[in-house]
């Protein structure tokens, strides 16, 4: 049975906070398809939590599988963190730590190779580079050239926090060149694949799932 997820009607957002959209739903669908029966994460972290719809869904998945984990959500936007807090309260979810900061920077010193589930729905929309300096809601979607400006800052940080048995789920669109993203991660001994493809309004979503190469090869899982 598929675990239930956050209720979009109980999810907070406003003009400054990204409304749960097709990309958010595709990401949650991909996470639902994860094999939770053989996975018991100790640390789960969503970067760029926005409304909190995704991390709240993850908290519900954990609880439905009887799993206890340290759950954290971060965003660069204080409005997003306030919305996430409201969304968590509306769903009766406690014990999610909220952190304001730029990508994984504030978390790397604390979670070296410790994050078992890392999640990011980045600003991936291709835009002119001057959109990148905006501090309003554009920060939720503006991705610069090929939509890769924020993604390419995030990728080298992944190896710092991902645990040996960890998984990283990230939203991309075909404009971001997901195969090229997988190649860049592969240079850090992180491998992965597109686990969900979905056509949405004017974009072709590709959800990536990635893991450290050596551990799982040795176990013969992939
Ligand atoms: C596409 S929205 C995703 C929101 C939510 N996770 C969802 O799926 O509905 C991207 C989020 O990333 C946040 N963000 C943008 N740049 C960031 C950065 N450098 N560090 C952390 N968060 C960032 C935005 O504020 C926004 O909330």
Coordinates of N, CA, C and O and ligand atoms in Angstrom, one line a residue, residues 16-21 23-25 27 46-55 74-77 80 101-104 120-124 137 139-141 150 153 171, ligand 1:
X16 N 5.2 34.9 -1.5 CA 6.6 34.8 -1.3 C 7.1 33.3 -1.2 O 8.3 33.1 -1.1
X17 N 6.2 32.4 -1.3 CA 6.5 31.0 -1.0 C 6.0 30.1 -2.2 O 4.8 30.3 -2.6
X18 N 6.8 29.2 -2.7 CA 6.5 28.4 -3.8 C 5.2 27.5 -3.5 O 5.3 26.7 -2.5
X19 N 4.2 27.6 -4.3 CA 3.0 26.7 -4.2 C 3.4 25.3 -4.6 O 4.0 25.1 -5.7
X20 N 3.0 24.3 -3.9 CA 3.2 22.9 -4.3 C 2.6 22.8 -5.7 O 1.5 23.1 -6.0
X21 N 3.5 22.2 -6.6 CA 3.1 22.2 -8.0 C 3.5 20.8 -8.6 O 3.9 19.9 -7.8
X23 N 6.0 19.6 -10.0 CA 7.3 19.2 -9.7 C 7.4 18.6 -8.2 O 7.9 17.5 -7.9
X24 N 6.7 19.3 -7.3 CA 6.6 18.9 -5.9 C 5.9 17.5 -5.9 O 6.3 16.6 -5.1
X25 N 4.8 17.4 -6.6 CA 4.0 16.2 -6.6 C 4.8 15.0 -7.2 O 4.8 13.9 -6.7
X27 N 8.0 14.7 -7.2 CA 9.1 14.3 -6.2 C 8.5 13.5 -5.1 O 9.1 12.4 -4.7
X46 N 15.6 17.9 3.7 CA 15.2 18.5 2.5 C 15.8 19.9 2.4 O 15.6 20.7 3.3
X47 N 16.5 20.2 1.3 CA 17.0 21.5 1.0 C 15.9 22.3 0.2 O 15.4 21.7 -0.7
X48 N 15.7 23.5 0.5 CA 14.7 24.3 -0.3 C 13.3 23.8 0.0 O 12.6 23.5 -1.0
X49 N 12.9 23.8 1.2 CA 11.6 23.2 1.6 C 10.3 23.9 1.2 O 9.3 23.4 1.1
X50 N 10.5 25.2 0.9 CA 9.3 26.0 0.4 C 8.1 25.9 1.3 O 8.2 26.2 2.5
X51 N 7.0 25.4 0.8 CA 5.8 25.3 1.6 C 5.8 24.3 2.7 O 5.0 24.2 3.6
X52 N 6.8 23.3 2.6 CA 6.9 22.2 3.5 C 6.1 21.0 3.1 O 6.1 20.0 3.8
X53 N 5.5 21.1 1.9 CA 4.7 19.9 1.4 C 5.5 18.6 1.3 O 5.0 17.6 1.7
X54 N 6.7 18.8 0.8 CA 7.5 17.5 0.6 C 8.0 17.0 1.9 O 7.9 15.8 2.2
X55 N 8.6 17.8 2.8 CA 9.2 17.3 4.0 C 8.1 16.8 4.9 O 8.2 15.8 5.7
X74 N 15.6 22.9 5.2 CA 16.2 24.2 5.1 C 15.7 24.9 3.9 O 15.2 24.4 3.0
X75 N 15.9 26.2 4.0 CA 15.6 27.1 2.9 C 16.4 28.4 3.1 O 16.7 28.8 4.2
X76 N 16.6 29.1 2.0 CA 17.3 30.4 2.1 C 16.3 31.5 2.5 O 16.7 32.5 2.9
X77 N 15.0 31.2 2.3 CA 13.9 32.2 2.5 C 13.3 32.0 3.9 O 12.8 30.9 4.2
X80 N 9.6 31.0 3.5 CA 9.4 29.6 3.3 C 9.5 28.8 4.6 O 8.7 27.9 4.8
X101 N 19.4 28.9 5.4 CA 20.8 29.0 4.9 C 20.9 28.7 3.4 O 19.9 28.3 2.8
X102 N 22.0 28.9 2.9 CA 22.3 28.7 1.4 C 22.7 27.2 1.2 O 23.8 26.8 1.6
X103 N 21.8 26.5 0.5 CA 22.1 25.1 0.1 C 22.6 24.3 1.3 O 22.0 24.4 2.4
X104 N 23.7 23.6 1.2 CA 24.1 22.7 2.3 C 25.2 23.4 3.2 O 25.7 22.7 4.1
X120 N 16.0 17.5 -2.8 CA 16.1 18.9 -3.3 C 15.3 19.1 -4.6 O 15.5 18.3 -5.5
X121 N 14.3 20.0 -4.5 CA 13.6 20.4 -5.7 C 14.1 21.8 -5.9 O 13.6 22.8 -5.4
X122 N 15.1 22.0 -6.8 CA 15.9 23.2 -6.9 C 15.1 24.2 -7.8 O 14.2 23.8 -8.6
X123 N 15.6 25.5 -7.8 CA 15.1 26.4 -8.9 C 15.8 25.9 -10.2 O 17.0 26.0 -10.3
X124 N 15.0 25.4 -11.1 CA 15.5 24.7 -12.2 C 15.1 25.3 -13.6 O 15.5 24.9 -14.6
X137 N 10.0 35.8 -4.9 CA 9.6 34.4 -5.3 C 10.4 33.8 -6.5 O 10.5 32.6 -6.6
X139 N 13.3 33.5 -6.7 CA 14.4 32.7 -6.1 C 13.9 31.2 -6.0 O 14.8 30.3 -5.9
X140 N 12.6 31.0 -6.1 CA 12.1 29.6 -6.0 C 12.3 28.8 -7.3 O 12.3 27.6 -7.4
X141 N 12.3 29.6 -8.5 CA 12.4 28.9 -9.7 C 13.5 29.3 -10.7 O 13.9 28.6 -11.5
X150 N 21.9 27.1 -9.7 CA 21.8 26.7 -8.3 C 22.2 25.2 -8.2 O 22.9 24.8 -7.3
X153 N 25.8 24.6 -8.0 CA 26.5 24.9 -6.7 C 26.2 23.8 -5.7 O 27.0 23.5 -4.9
X171 N 14.9 17.0 -8.2 CA 14.0 17.3 -9.4 C 14.9 17.9 -10.4 O 15.7 18.8 -10.1
Ligands
LIG1 C1 11.1 24.9 -6.7 S1 11.0 25.5 -5.0 C2 10.6 23.9 -4.1 C3 9.8 24.1 -2.9 C4 9.3 22.8 -2.3 N1 10.4 21.9 -1.9 C5 8.5 22.0 -3.2 O1 8.9 21.0 -3.8 O2 7.3 22.5 -3.4 C6 12.7 25.8 -4.6 C7 13.0 26.2 -3.1 O3 14.4 26.4 -3.0 C8 14.7 27.5 -2.2 N2 16.0 28.0 -2.5 C9 16.4 28.7 -3.6 N3 17.7 28.9 -3.6 C10 18.2 28.4 -2.4 C11 19.5 28.2 -1.8 N4 20.6 28.8 -2.4 N5 19.6 27.6 -0.6 C12 18.5 27.0 -0.1 N6 17.2 27.1 -0.6 C13 17.1 27.8 -1.8 C14 13.6 28.5 -2.6 O4 13.4 29.5 -1.6 C15 12.4 27.6 -2.7 O5 11.7 27.4 -1.5

